[in-house]
mmCIF file of C-alpha atoms in Angstrom:
data_model
loop_
_atom_site.group_PDB
_atom_site.id
_atom_site.type_symbol
_atom_site.label_atom_id
_atom_site.label_comp_id
_atom_site.label_asym_id
_atom_site.label_seq_id
_atom_site.Cartn_x
_atom_site.Cartn_y
_atom_site.Cartn_z
ATOM 1 C CA MET A 1 -72.254 -240.631 25.526
ATOM 2 C CA ALA A 2 -71.081 -239.466 28.875
ATOM 3 C CA LEU A 3 -67.467 -240.165 29.640
ATOM 4 C CA LYS A 4 -66.933 -242.074 32.890
ATOM 5 C CA PRO A 5 -63.858 -241.476 34.776
ATOM 6 C CA THR A 6 -63.123 -245.302 35.460
ATOM 7 C CA HIS A 7 -64.013 -248.053 33.530
ATOM 8 C CA ASP A 8 -65.832 -251.005 35.038
ATOM 9 C CA LEU A 9 -62.652 -252.857 34.220
ATOM 10 C CA HIS A 10 -60.762 -250.516 36.650
ATOM 11 C CA ASP A 11 -63.310 -251.328 39.442
ATOM 12 C CA ARG A 12 -63.267 -255.016 38.959
ATOM 13 C CA ARG A 13 -59.511 -254.979 38.947
ATOM 14 C CA TYR A 14 -58.804 -252.620 41.852
ATOM 15 C CA GLY A 15 -57.932 -254.816 44.295
ATOM 16 C CA ARG A 16 -55.678 -256.888 42.281
ATOM 17 C CA ASN A 17 -53.652 -253.959 41.204
ATOM 18 C CA LEU A 18 -53.470 -252.842 44.669
ATOM 19 C CA GLY A 19 -52.313 -256.144 45.698
ATOM 20 C CA VAL A 20 -49.628 -256.078 42.897
ATOM 21 C CA GLY A 21 -48.842 -252.619 43.757
ATOM 22 C CA LEU A 22 -48.219 -253.380 47.571
ATOM 23 C CA THR A 23 -46.277 -256.417 46.660
ATOM 24 C CA LEU A 24 -43.978 -254.581 44.561
ATOM 25 C CA ALA A 25 -43.380 -251.774 47.175
ATOM 26 C CA ALA A 26 -42.549 -254.640 49.847
ATOM 27 C CA PHE A 27 -40.245 -256.105 47.288
ATOM 28 C CA ILE A 28 -38.470 -252.922 46.879
ATOM 29 C CA ALA A 29 -38.468 -252.464 50.755
ATOM 30 C CA VAL A 30 -37.100 -256.011 51.316
ATOM 31 C CA ILE A 31 -33.995 -255.241 48.649
ATOM 32 C CA PHE A 32 -33.359 -251.774 49.970
ATOM 33 C CA GLY A 33 -32.968 -253.095 53.662
ATOM 34 C CA LEU A 34 -30.847 -256.324 52.360
ATOM 35 C CA THR A 35 -28.446 -254.006 50.663
ATOM 36 C CA VAL A 36 -28.377 -251.478 53.795
ATOM 37 C CA VAL A 37 -27.396 -254.656 55.840
ATOM 38 C CA LYS A 38 -24.752 -256.131 52.972
ATOM 39 C CA VAL A 39 -23.159 -252.717 52.675
ATOM 40 C CA THR A 40 -23.008 -252.047 56.550
ATOM 41 C CA ARG A 41 -21.532 -255.228 57.010
ATOM 42 C CA GLY A 42 -19.002 -255.202 54.681
ATOM 43 C CA ASP A 43 -20.136 -258.125 52.659
ATOM 44 C CA PHE A 44 -19.714 -256.521 49.185
ATOM 45 C CA GLU A 45 -15.965 -255.558 49.758
ATOM 46 C CA SER A 46 -13.514 -257.065 47.223
ATOM 47 C CA PRO A 47 -11.054 -259.789 48.887
ATOM 48 C CA ARG A 48 -8.100 -257.512 47.909
ATOM 49 C CA ALA A 49 -9.826 -254.702 49.793
ATOM 50 C CA ALA A 50 -10.540 -256.964 52.552
ATOM 51 C CA THR A 51 -6.860 -258.034 52.748
ATOM 52 C CA SER A 52 -5.254 -254.908 52.534
ATOM 53 C CA ALA A 53 -7.658 -253.551 55.513
ATOM 54 C CA SER A 54 -6.748 -256.563 57.721
ATOM 55 C CA GLY A 55 -3.229 -255.858 56.659
ATOM 56 C CA THR A 56 -3.013 -252.071 57.500
ATOM 57 C CA ALA A 57 -5.004 -253.170 60.921
ATOM 58 C CA ALA A 58 -2.005 -255.712 61.365
ATOM 59 C CA GLU A 59 0.480 -253.034 60.928
ATOM 60 C CA THR A 60 -1.171 -250.569 63.097
ATOM 61 C CA GLU A 61 -1.011 -253.454 65.872
ATOM 62 C CA ASP A 62 2.766 -253.929 64.994
ATOM 63 C CA THR A 63 3.556 -250.191 65.581
ATOM 64 C CA GLN A 64 1.612 -249.623 68.650
ATOM 65 C CA MET B 1 -65.181 -249.412 21.441
ATOM 66 C CA SER B 2 -62.296 -250.372 24.024
ATOM 67 C CA ASP B 3 -60.324 -253.542 24.176
ATOM 68 C CA ALA B 4 -61.990 -254.213 27.668
ATOM 69 C CA SER B 5 -65.434 -254.864 25.619
ATOM 70 C CA LEU B 6 -63.819 -257.605 23.062
ATOM 71 C CA ASN B 7 -64.404 -260.480 25.545
ATOM 72 C CA PRO B 8 -66.941 -259.573 28.332
ATOM 73 C CA THR B 9 -67.423 -263.032 29.650
ATOM 74 C CA ASP B 10 -63.799 -263.386 30.559
ATOM 75 C CA LEU B 11 -63.482 -260.118 31.963
ATOM 76 C CA GLU B 12 -66.745 -261.161 34.432
ATOM 77 C CA SER B 13 -64.183 -263.366 36.344
ATOM 78 C CA ASP B 14 -61.339 -261.353 36.655
ATOM 79 C CA ALA B 15 -59.015 -263.028 39.238
ATOM 80 C CA GLN B 16 -58.455 -261.065 42.353
ATOM 81 C CA PHE B 17 -55.141 -260.844 44.212
ATOM 82 C CA GLY B 18 -56.197 -263.562 46.645
ATOM 83 C CA ASP B 19 -56.762 -266.001 43.650
ATOM 84 C CA TYR B 20 -53.115 -265.611 42.905
ATOM 85 C CA PHE B 21 -52.019 -265.875 46.371
ATOM 86 C CA ALA B 22 -53.904 -269.101 46.883
ATOM 87 C CA LEU B 23 -51.688 -270.682 43.892
ATOM 88 C CA LEU B 24 -48.985 -270.447 46.509
ATOM 89 C CA LYS B 25 -50.762 -272.780 48.741
ATOM 90 C CA PRO B 26 -50.552 -270.862 51.877
ATOM 91 C CA ARG B 27 -51.384 -273.585 54.468
ATOM 92 C CA VAL B 28 -48.558 -275.587 53.200
ATOM 93 C CA MET B 29 -46.538 -272.610 53.271
ATOM 94 C CA THR B 30 -47.061 -272.331 56.838
ATOM 95 C CA LEU B 31 -45.597 -275.575 57.537
ATOM 96 C CA VAL B 32 -42.592 -274.645 55.190
ATOM 97 C CA VAL B 33 -41.968 -271.614 57.063
ATOM 98 C CA PHE B 34 -42.112 -272.921 60.514
ATOM 99 C CA THR B 35 -39.683 -275.846 59.611
ATOM 100 C CA ALA B 36 -37.312 -273.563 57.756
ATOM 101 C CA LEU B 37 -37.388 -270.877 60.870
ATOM 102 C CA VAL B 38 -36.468 -273.627 63.165
ATOM 103 C CA GLY B 39 -33.520 -274.889 60.942
ATOM 104 C CA LEU B 40 -32.225 -271.452 60.556
ATOM 105 C CA LEU B 41 -32.418 -270.674 64.426
ATOM 106 C CA ALA B 42 -31.199 -274.090 65.508
ATOM 107 C CA ALA B 43 -27.857 -273.594 63.189
ATOM 108 C CA PRO B 44 -24.870 -272.851 65.664
ATOM 109 C CA ALA B 45 -24.410 -269.731 63.347
ATOM 110 C CA GLU B 46 -24.905 -266.042 63.806
ATOM 111 C CA ILE B 47 -27.051 -264.647 61.064
ATOM 112 C CA HIS B 48 -28.171 -261.031 61.142
ATOM 113 C CA PRO B 49 -31.796 -260.725 61.830
ATOM 114 C CA PHE B 50 -33.046 -259.143 58.436
ATOM 115 C CA VAL B 51 -30.901 -261.570 56.429
ATOM 116 C CA ALA B 52 -32.651 -264.320 58.435
ATOM 117 C CA PHE B 53 -36.091 -262.852 57.813
ATOM 118 C CA CYS B 54 -35.241 -262.415 53.824
ATOM 119 C CA ALA B 55 -34.118 -266.076 54.038
ATOM 120 C CA ILE B 56 -37.366 -267.055 55.367
ATOM 121 C CA LEU B 57 -39.153 -265.053 52.972
ATOM 122 C CA PHE B 58 -37.389 -266.250 49.963
ATOM 123 C CA ILE B 59 -37.729 -270.131 51.120
ATOM 124 C CA ALA B 60 -41.690 -269.499 51.633
ATOM 125 C CA VAL B 61 -41.723 -267.808 48.116
ATOM 126 C CA GLY B 62 -39.630 -270.819 46.215
ATOM 127 C CA GLY B 63 -42.300 -273.174 48.371
ATOM 128 C CA GLY B 64 -45.216 -271.236 47.021
ATOM 129 C CA ALA B 65 -43.823 -271.259 43.365
ATOM 130 C CA SER B 66 -43.574 -275.209 43.681
ATOM 131 C CA GLY B 67 -46.947 -275.037 44.727
ATOM 132 C CA ALA B 68 -48.219 -272.830 41.663
ATOM 133 C CA LEU B 69 -46.497 -275.218 39.281
ATOM 134 C CA ASN B 70 -48.159 -278.194 40.833
ATOM 135 C CA MET B 71 -51.661 -276.400 40.363
ATOM 136 C CA TRP B 72 -50.820 -275.885 36.847
ATOM 137 C CA TRP B 73 -49.711 -279.500 36.296
ATOM 138 C CA ASP B 74 -52.537 -281.185 38.596
ATOM 139 C CA ALA B 75 -55.620 -279.032 37.426
ATOM 140 C CA ASP B 76 -57.158 -282.120 35.837
ATOM 141 C CA ILE B 77 -57.022 -284.172 38.819
ATOM 142 C CA ASP B 78 -57.799 -281.296 41.148
ATOM 143 C CA ALA B 79 -61.065 -280.782 39.283
ATOM 144 C CA VAL B 80 -62.274 -283.951 40.124
ATOM 145 C CA MET B 81 -61.217 -284.261 43.923
ATOM 146 C CA ARG B 82 -63.707 -282.599 46.358
ATOM 147 C CA ARG B 83 -60.630 -281.354 48.579
ATOM 148 C CA THR B 84 -59.003 -279.500 45.543
ATOM 149 C CA ALA B 85 -61.813 -278.576 43.181
ATOM 150 C CA LYS B 86 -62.247 -274.986 44.228
ATOM 151 C CA ARG B 87 -58.357 -274.523 43.874
ATOM 152 C CA PRO B 88 -57.819 -271.455 41.345
ATOM 153 C CA VAL B 89 -57.017 -273.395 38.221
ATOM 154 C CA PRO B 90 -59.486 -275.848 38.403
ATOM 155 C CA SER B 91 -62.486 -273.568 39.556
ATOM 156 C CA GLY B 92 -61.534 -271.255 36.288
ATOM 157 C CA ARG B 93 -60.579 -268.218 38.319
ATOM 158 C CA VAL B 94 -56.962 -268.405 37.174
ATOM 159 C CA THR B 95 -55.672 -269.892 33.814
ATOM 160 C CA GLY B 96 -53.281 -272.753 33.719
ATOM 161 C CA GLN B 97 -50.895 -270.476 31.693
ATOM 162 C CA GLU B 98 -51.058 -267.847 34.491
ATOM 163 C CA ALA B 99 -50.086 -270.443 37.393
ATOM 164 C CA LEU B 100 -46.998 -271.905 35.051
ATOM 165 C CA SER B 101 -45.887 -268.282 34.158
ATOM 166 C CA ILE B 102 -46.070 -267.012 38.187
ATOM 167 C CA GLY B 103 -44.669 -270.528 39.007
ATOM 168 C CA LEU B 104 -41.704 -270.130 37.114
ATOM 169 C CA ALA B 105 -41.106 -266.247 37.825
ATOM 170 C CA LEU B 106 -41.278 -266.947 41.552
ATOM 171 C CA SER B 107 -38.989 -270.283 41.348
ATOM 172 C CA GLY B 108 -36.103 -268.478 39.430
ATOM 173 C CA PHE B 109 -36.690 -265.069 41.722
ATOM 174 C CA SER B 110 -36.777 -266.983 45.173
ATOM 175 C CA VAL B 111 -33.509 -269.317 44.569
ATOM 176 C CA VAL B 112 -31.665 -266.116 43.085
ATOM 177 C CA PHE B 113 -32.482 -264.003 45.681
ATOM 178 C CA LEU B 114 -32.066 -266.466 48.356
ATOM 179 C CA GLY B 115 -28.437 -267.110 46.946
ATOM 180 C CA LEU B 116 -27.674 -263.402 47.183
ATOM 181 C CA ALA B 117 -29.095 -262.721 50.633
ATOM 182 C CA THR B 118 -27.473 -265.899 52.253
ATOM 183 C CA ASN B 119 -25.119 -268.646 50.297
ATOM 184 C CA TRP B 120 -25.446 -270.671 47.156
ATOM 185 C CA VAL B 121 -25.730 -273.701 49.066
ATOM 186 C CA ALA B 122 -28.965 -272.832 50.441
ATOM 187 C CA ALA B 123 -30.083 -271.615 46.991
ATOM 188 C CA GLY B 124 -29.020 -274.877 45.212
ATOM 189 C CA LEU B 125 -31.195 -276.876 47.992
ATOM 190 C CA LEU B 126 -34.223 -274.450 47.370
ATOM 191 C CA ALA B 127 -33.630 -275.113 43.692
ATOM 192 C CA PHE B 128 -33.643 -278.891 44.167
ATOM 193 C CA THR B 129 -36.650 -278.840 46.462
ATOM 194 C CA ILE B 130 -38.635 -276.940 43.866
ATOM 195 C CA PHE B 131 -37.479 -279.576 41.113
ATOM 196 C CA PHE B 132 -38.217 -282.398 43.104
ATOM 197 C CA TYR B 133 -41.405 -281.426 44.101
ATOM 198 C CA VAL B 134 -42.429 -280.352 40.695
ATOM 199 C CA VAL B 135 -40.799 -282.638 38.229
ATOM 200 C CA ILE B 136 -40.113 -285.831 40.532
ATOM 201 C CA TYR B 137 -43.270 -285.723 42.596
ATOM 202 C CA THR B 138 -46.061 -283.916 40.875
ATOM 203 C CA MET B 139 -45.048 -284.807 37.035
ATOM 204 C CA TRP B 140 -43.765 -288.438 37.728
ATOM 205 C CA LEU B 141 -44.317 -290.187 40.910
ATOM 206 C CA LYS B 142 -47.950 -288.853 41.903
ATOM 207 C CA ARG B 143 -49.613 -290.690 39.099
ATOM 208 C CA TRP B 144 -47.329 -293.481 38.543
ATOM 209 C CA THR B 145 -46.554 -295.340 42.011
ATOM 210 C CA PRO B 146 -48.651 -295.799 45.429
ATOM 211 C CA GLN B 147 -45.014 -294.762 47.061
ATOM 212 C CA ASN B 148 -45.676 -291.339 45.609
ATOM 213 C CA ILE B 149 -46.058 -289.836 49.101
ATOM 214 C CA VAL B 150 -43.040 -291.714 50.681
ATOM 215 C CA ILE B 151 -40.780 -290.288 48.057
ATOM 216 C CA GLY B 152 -42.327 -287.342 47.021
ATOM 217 C CA GLY B 153 -42.576 -286.372 51.024
ATOM 218 C CA ALA B 154 -38.811 -285.533 50.651
ATOM 219 C CA ALA B 155 -39.615 -282.248 48.976
ATOM 220 C CA GLY B 156 -41.848 -281.237 52.184
ATOM 221 C CA ALA B 157 -38.673 -282.380 54.484
ATOM 222 C CA PHE B 158 -36.058 -279.868 52.690
ATOM 223 C CA PRO B 159 -37.215 -276.680 54.429
ATOM 224 C CA PRO B 160 -35.495 -277.057 57.688
ATOM 225 C CA MET B 161 -32.159 -278.186 56.032
ATOM 226 C CA ILE B 162 -32.459 -275.189 53.724
ATOM 227 C CA GLY B 163 -32.862 -272.736 56.659
ATOM 228 C CA TRP B 164 -29.973 -274.797 58.396
ATOM 229 C CA ALA B 165 -27.916 -273.930 55.275
ATOM 230 C CA ALA B 166 -28.735 -270.417 54.941
ATOM 231 C CA ALA B 167 -27.213 -269.703 58.453
ATOM 232 C CA THR B 168 -24.437 -272.110 58.353
ATOM 233 C CA GLY B 169 -23.550 -272.685 54.567
ATOM 234 C CA GLY B 170 -23.652 -276.437 54.708
ATOM 235 C CA ILE B 171 -25.536 -279.614 55.631
ATOM 236 C CA SER B 172 -24.827 -281.531 58.933
ATOM 237 C CA VAL B 173 -25.968 -284.229 60.920
ATOM 238 C CA GLU B 174 -28.678 -282.066 62.528
ATOM 239 C CA SER B 175 -30.292 -280.800 59.695
ATOM 240 C CA LEU B 176 -30.267 -284.135 58.065
ATOM 241 C CA LEU B 177 -32.502 -285.253 61.385
ATOM 242 C CA MET B 178 -34.641 -282.573 60.744
ATOM 243 C CA PHE B 179 -35.128 -283.436 57.371
ATOM 244 C CA SER B 180 -35.700 -287.412 58.249
ATOM 245 C CA LEU B 181 -38.096 -286.196 60.917
ATOM 246 C CA THR B 182 -40.420 -284.519 58.098
ATOM 247 C CA PHE B 183 -39.714 -287.467 55.738
ATOM 248 C CA LEU B 184 -41.087 -290.410 57.734
ATOM 249 C CA TRP B 185 -43.862 -288.155 59.328
ATOM 250 C CA THR B 186 -45.240 -287.541 55.570
ATOM 251 C CA PRO B 187 -46.610 -291.098 54.830
ATOM 252 C CA PRO B 188 -48.709 -291.650 57.857
ATOM 253 C CA HIS B 189 -50.100 -287.943 57.616
ATOM 254 C CA PHE B 190 -51.201 -288.201 54.131
ATOM 255 C CA TRP B 191 -52.345 -291.684 54.485
ATOM 256 C CA ALA B 192 -54.632 -290.935 57.415
ATOM 257 C CA LEU B 193 -56.029 -288.331 55.060
ATOM 258 C CA ALA B 194 -56.425 -290.667 52.279
ATOM 259 C CA LEU B 195 -58.403 -293.106 54.293
ATOM 260 C CA PHE B 196 -61.177 -290.578 55.739
ATOM 261 C CA MET B 197 -61.424 -288.709 52.229
ATOM 262 C CA ARG B 198 -62.311 -292.216 50.419
ATOM 263 C CA LYS B 199 -63.382 -291.401 47.024
ATOM 264 C CA ASP B 200 -61.524 -288.283 46.191
ATOM 265 C CA TYR B 201 -58.335 -290.109 45.038
ATOM 266 C CA ASP B 202 -60.333 -293.283 43.461
ATOM 267 C CA ASN B 203 -62.136 -290.711 41.310
ATOM 268 C CA ALA B 204 -58.762 -288.899 40.299
ATOM 269 C CA GLY B 205 -57.258 -292.021 39.424
ATOM 270 C CA VAL B 206 -54.119 -291.100 41.639
ATOM 271 C CA PRO B 207 -52.456 -294.414 42.762
ATOM 272 C CA MET B 208 -52.584 -293.811 46.603
ATOM 273 C CA LEU B 209 -52.098 -296.920 48.796
ATOM 274 C CA THR B 210 -56.013 -296.822 49.447
ATOM 275 C CA VAL B 211 -56.433 -297.353 45.786
ATOM 276 C CA THR B 212 -53.661 -299.739 44.657
ATOM 277 C CA HIS B 213 -53.675 -301.959 47.842
ATOM 278 C CA GLY B 214 -56.526 -301.370 49.810
ATOM 279 C CA ARG B 215 -57.630 -299.839 52.975
ATOM 280 C CA PRO B 216 -56.312 -302.570 55.251
ATOM 281 C CA ALA B 217 -52.920 -302.267 53.659
ATOM 282 C CA THR B 218 -52.960 -298.395 54.185
ATOM 283 C CA ARG B 219 -53.694 -299.014 57.777
ATOM 284 C CA ARG B 220 -50.837 -301.604 58.038
ATOM 285 C CA HIS B 221 -48.692 -298.919 56.309
ATOM 286 C CA VAL B 222 -49.705 -296.106 58.604
ATOM 287 C CA LEU B 223 -48.501 -298.116 61.620
ATOM 288 C CA ILE B 224 -45.229 -299.411 60.109
ATOM 289 C CA TYR B 225 -44.260 -295.903 59.123
ATOM 290 C CA THR B 226 -45.362 -294.479 62.734
ATOM 291 C CA VAL B 227 -43.168 -297.087 64.380
ATOM 292 C CA LEU B 228 -40.342 -295.894 62.268
ATOM 293 C CA LEU B 229 -40.617 -292.192 62.813
ATOM 294 C CA ALA B 230 -41.170 -292.909 66.600
ATOM 295 C CA ALA B 231 -37.976 -294.541 66.671
ATOM 296 C CA LEU B 232 -36.128 -291.903 64.748
ATOM 297 C CA ALA B 233 -37.861 -288.907 66.869
ATOM 298 C CA LEU B 234 -36.842 -290.645 69.926
ATOM 299 C CA ALA B 235 -33.194 -291.501 68.786
ATOM 300 C CA THR B 236 -32.918 -287.718 67.812
ATOM 301 C CA GLY B 237 -33.235 -286.731 71.519
ATOM 302 C CA PHE B 238 -30.136 -288.503 72.330
ATOM 303 C CA THR B 239 -28.250 -286.323 69.499
ATOM 304 C CA SER B 240 -26.685 -282.905 69.838
ATOM 305 C CA ALA B 241 -29.883 -281.537 68.194
ATOM 306 C CA GLY B 242 -32.164 -283.063 71.149
ATOM 307 C CA GLY B 243 -32.047 -282.887 75.040
ATOM 308 C CA PRO B 244 -34.087 -283.404 77.961
ATOM 309 C CA LEU B 245 -37.117 -280.952 76.924
ATOM 310 C CA TYR B 246 -36.857 -282.301 73.493
ATOM 311 C CA LEU B 247 -37.242 -286.051 74.622
ATOM 312 C CA SER B 248 -40.024 -285.356 77.132
ATOM 313 C CA VAL B 249 -41.993 -284.011 74.442
ATOM 314 C CA ALA B 250 -40.946 -286.501 71.953
ATOM 315 C CA ILE B 251 -42.072 -289.532 74.373
ATOM 316 C CA VAL B 252 -45.387 -287.951 75.154
ATOM 317 C CA LEU B 253 -46.308 -287.465 71.391
ATOM 318 C CA ASN B 254 -44.824 -290.660 70.009
ATOM 319 C CA VAL B 255 -46.996 -292.605 72.275
ATOM 320 C CA MET B 256 -50.023 -290.837 71.364
ATOM 321 C CA PHE B 257 -49.148 -291.386 67.737
ATOM 322 C CA LEU B 258 -48.561 -294.862 68.199
ATOM 323 C CA LYS B 259 -51.539 -295.405 70.084
ATOM 324 C CA GLY B 260 -53.361 -293.689 67.283
ATOM 325 C CA ALA B 261 -51.680 -295.840 64.487
ATOM 326 C CA TRP B 262 -52.287 -298.936 66.434
ATOM 327 C CA GLU B 263 -56.109 -298.115 66.512
ATOM 328 C CA ILE B 264 -56.077 -297.410 62.842
ATOM 329 C CA TRP B 265 -54.504 -300.780 62.350
ATOM 330 C CA GLN B 266 -57.062 -302.408 64.466
ATOM 331 C CA ARG B 267 -60.160 -301.010 62.878
ATOM 332 C CA ASP B 268 -61.786 -302.062 59.652
ATOM 333 C CA GLU B 269 -63.834 -300.156 57.364
ATOM 334 C CA HIS B 270 -67.168 -300.994 58.807
ATOM 335 C CA MET B 271 -65.932 -299.580 62.103
ATOM 336 C CA ALA B 272 -64.560 -296.590 60.421
ATOM 337 C CA GLU B 273 -67.988 -296.036 58.866
ATOM 338 C CA THR B 274 -69.735 -296.326 61.851
ATOM 339 C CA ASP B 275 -68.238 -293.276 63.586
ATOM 340 C CA ASN B 276 -67.611 -291.337 60.585
ATOM 341 C CA TYR B 277 -63.580 -292.009 60.344
ATOM 342 C CA ALA B 278 -63.596 -290.250 63.754
ATOM 343 C CA VAL B 279 -60.071 -292.045 64.866
ATOM 344 C CA GLU B 280 -58.468 -291.562 61.273
ATOM 345 C CA LYS B 281 -59.488 -287.766 61.511
ATOM 346 C CA SER B 282 -58.145 -287.316 65.002
ATOM 347 C CA PHE B 283 -55.037 -289.067 64.164
ATOM 348 C CA PHE B 284 -54.594 -286.257 61.175
ATOM 349 C CA LYS B 285 -55.080 -283.647 63.392
ATOM 350 C CA LEU B 286 -52.557 -285.273 65.948
ATOM 351 C CA SER B 287 -50.162 -285.562 63.383
ATOM 352 C CA LEU B 288 -50.190 -281.906 62.454
ATOM 353 C CA LEU B 289 -49.610 -281.078 66.576
ATOM 354 C CA TYR B 290 -46.783 -283.842 66.088
ATOM 355 C CA LEU B 291 -44.650 -282.039 63.829
ATOM 356 C CA PHE B 292 -45.141 -278.453 64.975
ATOM 357 C CA LEU B 293 -44.493 -279.738 68.657
ATOM 358 C CA HIS B 294 -41.489 -281.529 67.348
ATOM 359 C CA PHE B 295 -39.665 -278.712 65.529
ATOM 360 C CA GLY B 296 -40.852 -276.515 68.519
ATOM 361 C CA ALA B 297 -39.164 -278.810 71.074
ATOM 362 C CA LEU B 298 -35.938 -278.618 68.484
ATOM 363 C CA LEU B 299 -36.367 -274.929 68.740
ATOM 364 C CA ALA B 300 -36.372 -274.701 72.462
ATOM 365 C CA GLU B 301 -33.334 -277.037 72.887
ATOM 366 C CA ALA B 302 -31.312 -274.542 70.554
ATOM 367 C CA ALA B 303 -32.539 -271.817 72.779
ATOM 368 C CA VAL B 304 -31.754 -273.329 75.861
ATOM 369 C CA ASP B 305 -28.195 -274.180 74.564
ATOM 370 C CA ARG B 306 -27.758 -270.364 73.387
ATOM 371 C CA ALA B 307 -28.995 -269.203 76.798
ATOM 372 C CA GLY B 308 -26.383 -271.433 78.360
ATOM 373 C CA ILE B 309 -23.804 -270.147 76.644
ATOM 374 C CA LEU B 310 -24.385 -266.723 77.134
ATOM 375 C CA TRP B 311 -24.980 -267.548 81.074
ATOM 376 C CA ALA B 312 -21.452 -269.390 80.981
ATOM 377 C CA GLY B 313 -20.157 -266.033 79.589
ATOM 378 C CA PHE B 314 -21.022 -263.845 82.305
#
C-alpha cells in the first residue's frame, strides 16, 4: 500500500487547524502588545519603587 | 489501521473553525462590541488605545463565551425552532460537550485577562454578566416565566457599563443610564420578533409572552415598554451623558418607535397575517437602528465634549 503524505483527516481538518493556529498567534501578539504597553507605562512598578521614585523627584525639585 | 479509521462516520462531519466561531453568536457580539465601545469611549478617563482594544476584545470574548454556554444548555429547544435549528450544536456539527468546554474556558480567560488589562471592577462586571446570562436567564428564567426577556435583558445591557468601568474603574449615573437604555429596549425588540416568528416559541415550549398571555397582551406590552423606553431615552438627553445632538436624534427615533408600537397595538392577528407581519417586521428592524443610533449619539456627545475641552485648551 502506498504511503500517502497526508491522511484524508489532515485535509478535512486543515481549515480548523489553520484557524486555531492563527487564533493562538493573535493571542500571543495581543498579550505581548499588552505587556509592552503596561511595562512602558510603569504599571508593573511596585508601590515602594513608585514612592521612592516620586520621593527622589521631589528631592531633586527641592534642591533646584 | 490508524485511529482515524476507527469511527469514520463521526469524522465525516468534522466541525470547521467557522462552526466554533458561530458558537460565540457573532451577530450578538456586534451589539456587545458596539455598546461596550461607546461606554469605554464616552467615559471621562484616558485609556491607552491598545488597552482599550484589549478591553473590547476580552468583553467580546466573554460575551461569546456566554453565547456558547447558552447553546450548550438550550440545544434541545434550539433544535425545534426554525430560527435556531441550524446552530452548530442542534445541527450536530459541534457536540454539546465541546460547546460547554469552549464556553467555560473562554469565560475564565476573558474575565482574568480583562482584569489584568484594565481593572477588577470591569472584570467582576463581566463575570457577573456571564453568570447572569447563563445561569439566571438561560438555565432559570427562560423556561420558567414570560418575564424571561424583561429580566434576562439585563445581561445584554451590561456591556456599556463594563466598557465604562474598564476606562474609569467604577460605575456612574451615565453608565447606569446606558444600561437602562438597553434594558428597556430589549422587551419590545424581542416581543416584536416573537410576534412574527409565530410558531417557533410555541413549538419549543418556551413561555414567551405570546405563548402564555396571547398576542393581544404581547402587543399591549410592546406599547407599554416602548413608552417607558421613550421616557428614559428622552430624559437621558437632559443628563450629563446627553446634549442637544443626542436629544435631536432621540426625539426623531422615539417618535418613530412610538408610532410603530402604537400601530402594533392597534392591529390584530388577522390584519398582521394579511400583510405577513409587515408592521411587526419593520418595527423589529427599526429597533436595531434605534439602539445603534442612540449609542452613536451618546458617543458623538462625548466626542463633542472632548473636542470642546481641547478647543478650550488652545
